[in-house]
Coordinates of C-alpha atoms in Angstrom, one line a residue:
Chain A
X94 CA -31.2 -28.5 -3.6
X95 CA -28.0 -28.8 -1.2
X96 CA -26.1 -30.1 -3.8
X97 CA -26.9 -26.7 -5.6
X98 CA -26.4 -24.1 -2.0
X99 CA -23.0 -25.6 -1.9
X100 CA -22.4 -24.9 -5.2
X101 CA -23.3 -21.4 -5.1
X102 CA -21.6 -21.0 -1.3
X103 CA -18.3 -22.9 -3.5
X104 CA -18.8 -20.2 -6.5
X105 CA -19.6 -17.5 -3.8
X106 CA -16.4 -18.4 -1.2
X107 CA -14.3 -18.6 -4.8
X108 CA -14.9 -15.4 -6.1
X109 CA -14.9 -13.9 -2.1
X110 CA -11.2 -15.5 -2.3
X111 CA -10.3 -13.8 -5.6
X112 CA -11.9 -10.4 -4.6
X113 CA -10.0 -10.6 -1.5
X114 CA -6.4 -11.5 -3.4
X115 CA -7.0 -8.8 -5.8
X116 CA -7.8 -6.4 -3.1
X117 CA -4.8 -7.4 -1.3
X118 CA -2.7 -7.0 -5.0
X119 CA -4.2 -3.9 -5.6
X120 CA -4.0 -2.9 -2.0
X121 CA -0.2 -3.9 -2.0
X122 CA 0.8 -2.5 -5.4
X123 CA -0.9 0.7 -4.3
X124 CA 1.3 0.7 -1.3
X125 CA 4.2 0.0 -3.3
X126 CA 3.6 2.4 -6.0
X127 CA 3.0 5.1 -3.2
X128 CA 6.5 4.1 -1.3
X129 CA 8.2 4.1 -4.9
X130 CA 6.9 7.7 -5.3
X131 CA 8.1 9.1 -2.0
X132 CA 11.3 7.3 -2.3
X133 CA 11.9 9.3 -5.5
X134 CA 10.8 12.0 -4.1
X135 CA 13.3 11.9 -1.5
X136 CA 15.7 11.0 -3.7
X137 CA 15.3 13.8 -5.9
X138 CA 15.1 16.1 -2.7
X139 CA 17.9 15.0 -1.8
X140 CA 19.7 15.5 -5.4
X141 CA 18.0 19.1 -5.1
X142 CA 19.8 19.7 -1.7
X143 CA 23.1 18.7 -3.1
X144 CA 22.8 21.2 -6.1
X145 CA 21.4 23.6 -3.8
X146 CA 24.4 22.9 -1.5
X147 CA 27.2 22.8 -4.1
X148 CA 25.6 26.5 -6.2
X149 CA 25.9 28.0 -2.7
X150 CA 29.1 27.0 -2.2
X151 CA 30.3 27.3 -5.2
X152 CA 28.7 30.9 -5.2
X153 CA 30.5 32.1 -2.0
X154 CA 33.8 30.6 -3.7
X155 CA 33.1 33.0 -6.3
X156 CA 32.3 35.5 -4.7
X157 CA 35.1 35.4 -1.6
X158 CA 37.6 34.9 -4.7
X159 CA 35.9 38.6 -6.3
X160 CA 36.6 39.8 -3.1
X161 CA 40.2 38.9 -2.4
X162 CA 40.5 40.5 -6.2
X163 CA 39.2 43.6 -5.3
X164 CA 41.2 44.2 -1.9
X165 CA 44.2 43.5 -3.9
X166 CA 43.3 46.3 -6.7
X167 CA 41.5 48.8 -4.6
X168 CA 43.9 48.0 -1.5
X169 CA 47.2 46.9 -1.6
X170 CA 47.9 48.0 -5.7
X171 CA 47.6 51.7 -4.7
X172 CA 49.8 51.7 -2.0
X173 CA 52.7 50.1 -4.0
X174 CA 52.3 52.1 -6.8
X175 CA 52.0 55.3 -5.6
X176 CA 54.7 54.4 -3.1
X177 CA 56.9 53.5 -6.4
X178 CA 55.6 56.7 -7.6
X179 CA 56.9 58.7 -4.9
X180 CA 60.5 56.9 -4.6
X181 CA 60.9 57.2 -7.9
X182 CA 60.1 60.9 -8.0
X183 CA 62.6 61.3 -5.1
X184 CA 65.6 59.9 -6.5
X185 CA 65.0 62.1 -9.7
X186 CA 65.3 65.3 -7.7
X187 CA 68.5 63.5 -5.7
X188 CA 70.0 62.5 -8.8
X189 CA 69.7 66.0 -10.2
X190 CA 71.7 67.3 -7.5
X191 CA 74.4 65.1 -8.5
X192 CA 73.7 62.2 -6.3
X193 CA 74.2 58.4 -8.4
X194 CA 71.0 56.3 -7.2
X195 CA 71.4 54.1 -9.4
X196 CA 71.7 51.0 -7.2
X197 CA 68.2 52.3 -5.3
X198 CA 66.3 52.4 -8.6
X199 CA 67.0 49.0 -9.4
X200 CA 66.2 48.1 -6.1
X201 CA 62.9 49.6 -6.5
X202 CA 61.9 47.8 -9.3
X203 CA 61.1 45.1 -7.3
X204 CA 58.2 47.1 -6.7
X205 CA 57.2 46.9 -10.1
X206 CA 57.6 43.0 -9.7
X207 CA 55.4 42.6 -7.1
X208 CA 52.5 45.1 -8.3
X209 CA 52.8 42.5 -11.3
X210 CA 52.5 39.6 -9.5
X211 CA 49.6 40.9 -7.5
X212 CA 48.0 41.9 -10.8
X213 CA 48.6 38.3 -12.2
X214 CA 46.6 36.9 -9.6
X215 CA 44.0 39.4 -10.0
X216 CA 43.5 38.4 -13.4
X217 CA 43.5 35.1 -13.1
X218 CA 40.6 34.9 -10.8
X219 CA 38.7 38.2 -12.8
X220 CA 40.4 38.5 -16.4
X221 CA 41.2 41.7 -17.5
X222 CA 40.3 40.8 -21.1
X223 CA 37.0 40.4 -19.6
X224 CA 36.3 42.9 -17.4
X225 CA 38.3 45.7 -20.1
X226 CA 36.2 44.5 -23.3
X227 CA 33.5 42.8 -22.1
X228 CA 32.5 38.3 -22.6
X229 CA 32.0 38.1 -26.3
X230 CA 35.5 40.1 -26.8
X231 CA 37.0 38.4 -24.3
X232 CA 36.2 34.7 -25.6
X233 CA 37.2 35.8 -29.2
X234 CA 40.6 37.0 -27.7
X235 CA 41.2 34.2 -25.6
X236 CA 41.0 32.2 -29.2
X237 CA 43.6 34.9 -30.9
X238 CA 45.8 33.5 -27.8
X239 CA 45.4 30.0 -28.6
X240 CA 45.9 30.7 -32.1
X241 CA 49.5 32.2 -31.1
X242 CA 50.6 29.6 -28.7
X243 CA 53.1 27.5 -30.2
X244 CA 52.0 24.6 -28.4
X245 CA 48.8 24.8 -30.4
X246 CA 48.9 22.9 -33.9
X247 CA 45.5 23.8 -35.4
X248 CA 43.3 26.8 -36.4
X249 CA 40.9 28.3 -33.8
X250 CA 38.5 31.0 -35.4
X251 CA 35.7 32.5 -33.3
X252 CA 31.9 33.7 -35.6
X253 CA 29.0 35.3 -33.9
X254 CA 26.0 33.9 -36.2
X255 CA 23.8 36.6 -34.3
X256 CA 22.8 39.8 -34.9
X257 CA 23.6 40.7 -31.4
X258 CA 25.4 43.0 -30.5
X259 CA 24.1 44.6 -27.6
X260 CA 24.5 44.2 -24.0
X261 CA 24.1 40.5 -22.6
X262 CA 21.5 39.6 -20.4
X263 CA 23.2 38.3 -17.9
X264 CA 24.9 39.7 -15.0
X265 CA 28.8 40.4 -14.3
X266 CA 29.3 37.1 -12.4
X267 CA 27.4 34.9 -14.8
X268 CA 29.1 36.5 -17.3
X269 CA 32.2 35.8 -15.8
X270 CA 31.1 32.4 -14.9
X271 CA 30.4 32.1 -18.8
X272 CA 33.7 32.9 -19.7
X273 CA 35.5 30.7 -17.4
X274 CA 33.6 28.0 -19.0
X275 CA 34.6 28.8 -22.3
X276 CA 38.1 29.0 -21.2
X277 CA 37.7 25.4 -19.7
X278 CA 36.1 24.1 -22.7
X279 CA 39.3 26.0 -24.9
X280 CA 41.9 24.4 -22.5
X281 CA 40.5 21.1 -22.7
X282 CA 40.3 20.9 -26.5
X283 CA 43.9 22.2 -27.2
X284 CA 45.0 19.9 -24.7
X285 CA 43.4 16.6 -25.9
X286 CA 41.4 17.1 -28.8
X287 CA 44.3 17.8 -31.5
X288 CA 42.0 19.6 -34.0
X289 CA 43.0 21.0 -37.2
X290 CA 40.9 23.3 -37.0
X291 CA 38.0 24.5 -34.2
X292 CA 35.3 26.9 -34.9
X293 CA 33.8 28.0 -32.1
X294 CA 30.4 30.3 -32.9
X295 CA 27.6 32.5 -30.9
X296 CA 24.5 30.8 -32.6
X297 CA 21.8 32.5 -30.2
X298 CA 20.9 35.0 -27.3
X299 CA 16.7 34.9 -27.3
X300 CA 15.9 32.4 -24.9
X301 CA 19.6 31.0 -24.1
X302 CA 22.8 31.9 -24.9
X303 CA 24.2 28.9 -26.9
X304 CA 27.7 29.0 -27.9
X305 CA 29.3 25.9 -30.3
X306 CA 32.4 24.5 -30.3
X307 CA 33.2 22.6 -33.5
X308 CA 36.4 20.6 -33.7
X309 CA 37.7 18.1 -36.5
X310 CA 39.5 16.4 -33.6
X311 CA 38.9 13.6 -30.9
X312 CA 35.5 13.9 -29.7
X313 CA 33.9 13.1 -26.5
X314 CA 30.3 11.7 -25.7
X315 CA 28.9 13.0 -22.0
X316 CA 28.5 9.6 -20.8
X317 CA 33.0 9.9 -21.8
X318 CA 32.7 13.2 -19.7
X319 CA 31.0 12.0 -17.1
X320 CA 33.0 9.1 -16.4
X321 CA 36.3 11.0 -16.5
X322 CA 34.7 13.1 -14.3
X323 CA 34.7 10.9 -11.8
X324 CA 38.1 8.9 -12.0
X325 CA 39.7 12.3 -12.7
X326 CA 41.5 13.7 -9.4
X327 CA 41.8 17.3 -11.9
X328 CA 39.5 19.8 -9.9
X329 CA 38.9 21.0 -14.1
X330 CA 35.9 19.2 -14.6
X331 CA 34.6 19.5 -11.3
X332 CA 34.8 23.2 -11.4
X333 CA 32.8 22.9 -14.7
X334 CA 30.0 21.2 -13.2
X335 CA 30.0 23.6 -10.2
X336 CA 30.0 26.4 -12.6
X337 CA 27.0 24.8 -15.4
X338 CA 25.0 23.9 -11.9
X339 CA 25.4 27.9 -10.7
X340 CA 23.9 29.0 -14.2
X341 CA 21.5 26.2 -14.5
X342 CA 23.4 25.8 -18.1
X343 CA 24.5 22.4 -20.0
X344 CA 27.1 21.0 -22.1
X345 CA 26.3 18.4 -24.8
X346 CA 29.0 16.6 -26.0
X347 CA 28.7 14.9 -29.6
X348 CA 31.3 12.8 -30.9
X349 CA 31.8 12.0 -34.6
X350 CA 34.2 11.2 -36.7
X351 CA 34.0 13.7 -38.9
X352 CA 33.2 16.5 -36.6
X353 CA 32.7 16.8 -33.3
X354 CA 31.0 19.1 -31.3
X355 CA 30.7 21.0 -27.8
X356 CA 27.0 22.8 -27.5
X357 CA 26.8 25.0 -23.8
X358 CA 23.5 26.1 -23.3
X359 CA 22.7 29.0 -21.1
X360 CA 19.2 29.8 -20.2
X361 CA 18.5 33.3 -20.3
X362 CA 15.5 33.9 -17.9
X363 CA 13.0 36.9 -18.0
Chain B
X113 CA 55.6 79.8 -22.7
X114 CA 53.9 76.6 -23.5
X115 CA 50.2 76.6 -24.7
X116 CA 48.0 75.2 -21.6
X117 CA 46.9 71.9 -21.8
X118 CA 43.2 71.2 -20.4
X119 CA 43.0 67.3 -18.6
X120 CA 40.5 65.0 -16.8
X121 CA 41.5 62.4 -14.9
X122 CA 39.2 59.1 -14.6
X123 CA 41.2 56.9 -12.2
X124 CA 39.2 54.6 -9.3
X125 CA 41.4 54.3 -6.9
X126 CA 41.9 57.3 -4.2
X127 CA 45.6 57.6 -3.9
X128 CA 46.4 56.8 -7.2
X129 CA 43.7 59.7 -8.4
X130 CA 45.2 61.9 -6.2
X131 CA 48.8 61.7 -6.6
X132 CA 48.1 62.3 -10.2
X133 CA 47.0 65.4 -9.2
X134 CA 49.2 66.8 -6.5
X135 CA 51.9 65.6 -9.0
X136 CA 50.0 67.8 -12.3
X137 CA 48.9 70.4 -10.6
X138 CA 52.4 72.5 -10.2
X139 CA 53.0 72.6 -13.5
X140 CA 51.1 75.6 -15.3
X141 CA 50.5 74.4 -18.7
X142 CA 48.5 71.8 -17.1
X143 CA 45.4 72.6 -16.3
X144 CA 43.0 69.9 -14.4
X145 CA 38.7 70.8 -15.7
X146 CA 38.3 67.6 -13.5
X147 CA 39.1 64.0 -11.5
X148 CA 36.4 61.1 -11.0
X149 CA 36.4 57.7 -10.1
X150 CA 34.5 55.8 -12.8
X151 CA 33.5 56.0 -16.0
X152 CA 29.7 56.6 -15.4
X153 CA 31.0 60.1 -13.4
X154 CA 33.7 60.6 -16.2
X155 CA 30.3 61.0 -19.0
X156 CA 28.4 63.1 -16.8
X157 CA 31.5 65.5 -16.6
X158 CA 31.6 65.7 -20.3
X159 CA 27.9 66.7 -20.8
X160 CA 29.4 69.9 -19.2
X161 CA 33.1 70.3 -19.3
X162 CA 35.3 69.0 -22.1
X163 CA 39.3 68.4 -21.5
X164 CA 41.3 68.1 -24.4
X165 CA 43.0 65.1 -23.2
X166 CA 41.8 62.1 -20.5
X167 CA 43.6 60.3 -18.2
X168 CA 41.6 57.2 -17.8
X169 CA 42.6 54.2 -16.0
X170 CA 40.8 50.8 -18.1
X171 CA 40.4 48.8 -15.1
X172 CA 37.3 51.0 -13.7
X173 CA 34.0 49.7 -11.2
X174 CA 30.2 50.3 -13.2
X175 CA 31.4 51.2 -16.4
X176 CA 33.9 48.9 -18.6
X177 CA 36.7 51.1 -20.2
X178 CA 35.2 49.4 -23.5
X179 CA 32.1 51.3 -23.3
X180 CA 33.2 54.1 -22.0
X181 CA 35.7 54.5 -24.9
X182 CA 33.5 53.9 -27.8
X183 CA 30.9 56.2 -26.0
X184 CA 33.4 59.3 -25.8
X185 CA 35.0 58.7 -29.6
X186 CA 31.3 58.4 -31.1
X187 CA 30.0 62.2 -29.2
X188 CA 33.6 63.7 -28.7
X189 CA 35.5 62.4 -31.0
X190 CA 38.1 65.6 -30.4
X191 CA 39.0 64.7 -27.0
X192 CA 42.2 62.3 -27.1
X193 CA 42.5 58.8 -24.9
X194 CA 45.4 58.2 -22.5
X195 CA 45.0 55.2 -21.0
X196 CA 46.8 54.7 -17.9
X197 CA 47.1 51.3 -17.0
X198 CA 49.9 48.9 -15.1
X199 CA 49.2 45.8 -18.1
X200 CA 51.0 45.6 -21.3
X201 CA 49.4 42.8 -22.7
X202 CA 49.8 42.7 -26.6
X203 CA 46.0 42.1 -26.9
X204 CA 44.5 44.9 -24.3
X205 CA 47.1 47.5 -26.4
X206 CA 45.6 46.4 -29.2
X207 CA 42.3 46.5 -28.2
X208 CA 42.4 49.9 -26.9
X209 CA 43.8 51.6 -30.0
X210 CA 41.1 50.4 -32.1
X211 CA 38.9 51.7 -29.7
X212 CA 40.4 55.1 -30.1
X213 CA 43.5 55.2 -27.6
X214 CA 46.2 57.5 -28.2
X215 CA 48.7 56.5 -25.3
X216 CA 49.8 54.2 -23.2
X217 CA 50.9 55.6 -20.1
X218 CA 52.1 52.9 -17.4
X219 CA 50.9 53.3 -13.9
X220 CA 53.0 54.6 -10.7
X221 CA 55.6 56.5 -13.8
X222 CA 57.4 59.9 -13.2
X223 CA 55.6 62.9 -13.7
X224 CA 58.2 64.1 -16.1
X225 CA 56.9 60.9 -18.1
X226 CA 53.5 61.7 -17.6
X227 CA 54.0 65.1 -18.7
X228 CA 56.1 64.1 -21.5
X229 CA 53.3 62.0 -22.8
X230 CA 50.4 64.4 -22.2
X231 CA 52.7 67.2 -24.8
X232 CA 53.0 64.9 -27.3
X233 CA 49.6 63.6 -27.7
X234 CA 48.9 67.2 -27.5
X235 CA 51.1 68.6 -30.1
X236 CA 50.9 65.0 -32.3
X237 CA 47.8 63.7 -31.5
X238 CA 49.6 60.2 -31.0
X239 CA 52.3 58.5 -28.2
X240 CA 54.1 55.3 -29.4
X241 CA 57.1 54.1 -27.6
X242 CA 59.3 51.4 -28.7
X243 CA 57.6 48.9 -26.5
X244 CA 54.0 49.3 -28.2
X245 CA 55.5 50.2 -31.6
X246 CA 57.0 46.5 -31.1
X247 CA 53.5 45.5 -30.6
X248 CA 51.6 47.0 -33.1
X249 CA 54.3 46.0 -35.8
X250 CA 54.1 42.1 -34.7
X251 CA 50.7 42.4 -34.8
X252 CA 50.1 44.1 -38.1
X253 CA 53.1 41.4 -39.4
X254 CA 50.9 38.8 -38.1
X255 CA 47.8 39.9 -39.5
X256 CA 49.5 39.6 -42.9
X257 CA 50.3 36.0 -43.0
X258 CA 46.9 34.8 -44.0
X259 CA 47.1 31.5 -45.4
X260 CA 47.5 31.0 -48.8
X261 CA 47.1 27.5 -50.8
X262 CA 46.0 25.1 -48.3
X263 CA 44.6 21.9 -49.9
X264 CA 40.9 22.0 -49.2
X265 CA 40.3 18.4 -48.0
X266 CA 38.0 15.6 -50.4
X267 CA 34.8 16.2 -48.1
X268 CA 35.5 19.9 -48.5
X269 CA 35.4 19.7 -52.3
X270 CA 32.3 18.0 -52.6
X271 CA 31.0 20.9 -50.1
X272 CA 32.1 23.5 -52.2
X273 CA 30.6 21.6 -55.6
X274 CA 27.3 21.4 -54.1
X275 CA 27.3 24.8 -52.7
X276 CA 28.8 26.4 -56.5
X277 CA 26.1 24.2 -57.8
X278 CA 23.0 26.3 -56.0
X279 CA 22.5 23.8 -53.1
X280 CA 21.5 25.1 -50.0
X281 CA 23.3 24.2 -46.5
X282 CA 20.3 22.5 -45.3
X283 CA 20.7 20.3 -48.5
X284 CA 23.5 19.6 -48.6
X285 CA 23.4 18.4 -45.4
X286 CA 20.8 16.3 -46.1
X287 CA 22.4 15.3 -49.7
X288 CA 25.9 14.7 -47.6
X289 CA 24.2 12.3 -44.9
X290 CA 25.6 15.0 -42.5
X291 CA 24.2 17.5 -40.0
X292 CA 23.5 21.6 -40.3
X293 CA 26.3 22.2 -37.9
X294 CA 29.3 20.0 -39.8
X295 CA 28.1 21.7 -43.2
X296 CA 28.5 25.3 -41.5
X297 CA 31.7 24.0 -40.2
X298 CA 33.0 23.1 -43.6
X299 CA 32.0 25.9 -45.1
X300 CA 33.8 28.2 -42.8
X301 CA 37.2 26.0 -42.8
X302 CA 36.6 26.4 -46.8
X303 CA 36.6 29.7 -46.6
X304 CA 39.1 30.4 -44.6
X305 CA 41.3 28.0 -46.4
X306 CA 40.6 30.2 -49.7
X307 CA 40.5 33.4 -47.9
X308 CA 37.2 34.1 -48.6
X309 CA 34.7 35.9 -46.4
X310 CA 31.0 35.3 -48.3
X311 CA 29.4 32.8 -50.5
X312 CA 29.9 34.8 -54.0
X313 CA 33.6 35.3 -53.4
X314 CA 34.0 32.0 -52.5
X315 CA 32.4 30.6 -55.8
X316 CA 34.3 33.0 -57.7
X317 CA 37.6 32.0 -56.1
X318 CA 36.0 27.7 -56.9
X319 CA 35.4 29.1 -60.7
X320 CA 39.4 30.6 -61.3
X321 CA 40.9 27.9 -59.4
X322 CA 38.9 25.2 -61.2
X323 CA 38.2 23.5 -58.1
X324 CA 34.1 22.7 -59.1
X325 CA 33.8 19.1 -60.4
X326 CA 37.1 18.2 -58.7
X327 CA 35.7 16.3 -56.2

């Protein structure tokens, strides 16, 4: 009868032992699993405030650069033009009283110079192909350019596979930011990809605007992209990161031998 | 005495706008119906008032010149384009003539030039100087040189064969061991090579060049 108690107090102290190790597992994988969870949850917080950090900056970049181009045309343009305008109109009536101004009206074109330079960097931070003719025109002219720069072996040919037409629904800046993506993507495949021949095509505006860039030439993967992004002390790629993160957009790289391609997705939210 | 000559001006910035017409106003064949600031005020004006010629500067706030262009040539397509503008790019020039420009008059000029311009496009309906003539002859020379007898590539050939043949893209994809995207790729390198613009011509153009079954 003892023999049997201990038994059962040997059976019951066992089985106390492995509910209370299995408690403790549980108990500690719980704990774990709950840690692991809010350690990724910080984490992707804290990936969330970076974005967050590098759109608003990036943003404000954008828009203090907008800004600058709009002083510069609304401001400082007018007053040298009309200031050309006026010398200009001057020395006409001078010279038809016989005066030789000659030397002044050379001097004044100078003027011209510097309403061109100012209009240079206007366009280079808003494109006058783009804000004239609109995204879609301005990408396919940006390709006619490439096209007739000498530098440039290959054949660039731009298709819309739509049947839009219509206005894009997007606003000016995103737009804008669109373009200067394109224009990235462009440079970077005349520069390194040596294609024969790039087709670059509008395949949809529903629920993104996806444009794609197909190249006979060197192709990249994103992981290739990625890593050049970091060794790379070019502020190019880095400015297309900023400017996919501001439209919440992507760029897939695929890289074959036969063709390559470049896929940027823009969502288009309703 | 000269006929009169009925203008609107659509230029954004203030002094510009109205220098333009301090410096028109004197002369009596001129005659200003109105001036605005962007292209959004220029339509309105027209629902009432209709110059025969308009002054419009391309770089414009609300409105882009583009639209603002093809609207006036589709619903008065009698009133005549002068595009001011400070930037003689060969693409803009182009651009803007397709879209129904008649001049080209370059910002912060004499108003002997402006009025030069506005008689001519008056009297011929058209302005061409040297400098955009220069353009628009490159351009149309350019335009010419299509290319003509570029070898279509062995991949390219077996495209074309399959696509003479009836198969679809999707098929021949698939038949190819290739995706959608490198098909429709092909295809338009094809047809540009061949000069080519749709799937008929293109089979017709494989047919007299014997090119099916070359592959």
């Amino acid at each position: 009868m003892d023999e049997e108690k201990y038994t059962i107090i040997i059976i019951a102290g066992c089985l106390a032992l492995i509910f209370l190790v299995m408690f403790l597992y549980v108990i500690t994988s719980v704990y774990k699993s709950r840690n692991l969870k809010i350690e990724n949850k910080l984490r992707l917080l804290e990936k969330q405030k970076q974005i967050d950090l590098l759109t608003a900056i990036s943003k404000a970049e954008e828009k203090q650069k907008i800004e600058i181009a709009g002083q510069l045309h609304d401001e400082i343009i007018p007053i040298v033009a009309l200031a050309t305008s006026n010398l200009n109109s001057r020395i006409t009536e001078f010279e038809k009283q016989g005066l030789d101004l000659s030397g002044i009206r050379v001097e004044i074109k100078s003027f011209s110079l510097l309403q061109e330079n100012i209009r240079e960097i206007i366009h280079k931070i808003v494109p006058l192909l783009f804000t004239s003719f609109g995204l879609l025109k301005a990408i396919e002219l940006s390709i006619k350019q490439m096209n007739e720069n000498p530098v440039n072996q290959g054949v660039a040919e731009f298709h819309n596979n739509t049947i839009f037409s219509g206005e894009l629904p997007f606003s000016t800046n995103d737009q804008l930011t669109i373009f200067k993506i394109c224009r990235e993507v462009l440079n970077n495949l005349a520069k390194h990809s040596e294609y024969a021949y790039l087709k670059v095509s509008l395949e949809e505006v529903k629920d993104s605007f996806i444009l794609l860039f197909l190249h006979d030439g060197k192709g990249v993967t994103n992981e290739e992209i990625d890593l050049l992004e970091e060794i790379s002390t070019g502020m190019g790629l880095k400015l297309l990161k900023s400017r996919l993160i501001l439209l919440n957009a992507e760029l897939i790289y695929i890289k074959d031998d036969e063709v390559s391609s470049i896929r940027l997705i823009v969502p288009i939210s309703k | 005495m000269k006929k009169e000559i009925t203008i609107g001006i659509a230029e954004d910035h203030p002094l510009l706008r109205v220098g333009l017409v301090s410096a028109l106003k004197p002369h009596k064949n001129i005659k200003i119906l109105f001036d605005v600031s962007n292209g959004k005020e220029l339509l309105e004006n027209l629902k009432v008032i209709r110059p025969e010629i308009i002054l419009l500067d391309i770089e414009m706030p609300i409105m882009r010149a583009q639209d603002v262009m093809q609207r006036i040539n589709a619903k008065y397509p009698k009133i005549k384009i002068v595009i001011i503008t400070a930037f003689f790019q060969k693409d803009y020039i182009i651009e803007c003539f397709k879209l129904g420009a008649k001049a080209f008059l370059p910002k912060g000029d004499e108003v002997e030039k402006v009025l030069e311009v506005i008689n001519i496009v008056h009297e011929k309906g058209i302005y061409i100087d040297t400098e955009i003539s220069k353009v628009l002859t490159e351009e149309l020379q350019n335009s010419n040189k299509k290319p003509s007898n570029l070898r279509l590539t062995k991949k390219e050939l077996e495209v074309l064969n399959l696509i003479c043949q009836g198969t679809k893209r999707k098929e021949t994809a698939e038949s190819l061991g290739v995706t959608l995207d490198t098909i429709n790729y092909h295809m338009s390198n094809i047809m540009r090579k061949t000069n080519t613009d749709n799937v008929q011509s293109l089979i017709k153009y494989a047919i007299e060049n014997k090119l099916i079954n070359n592959a």
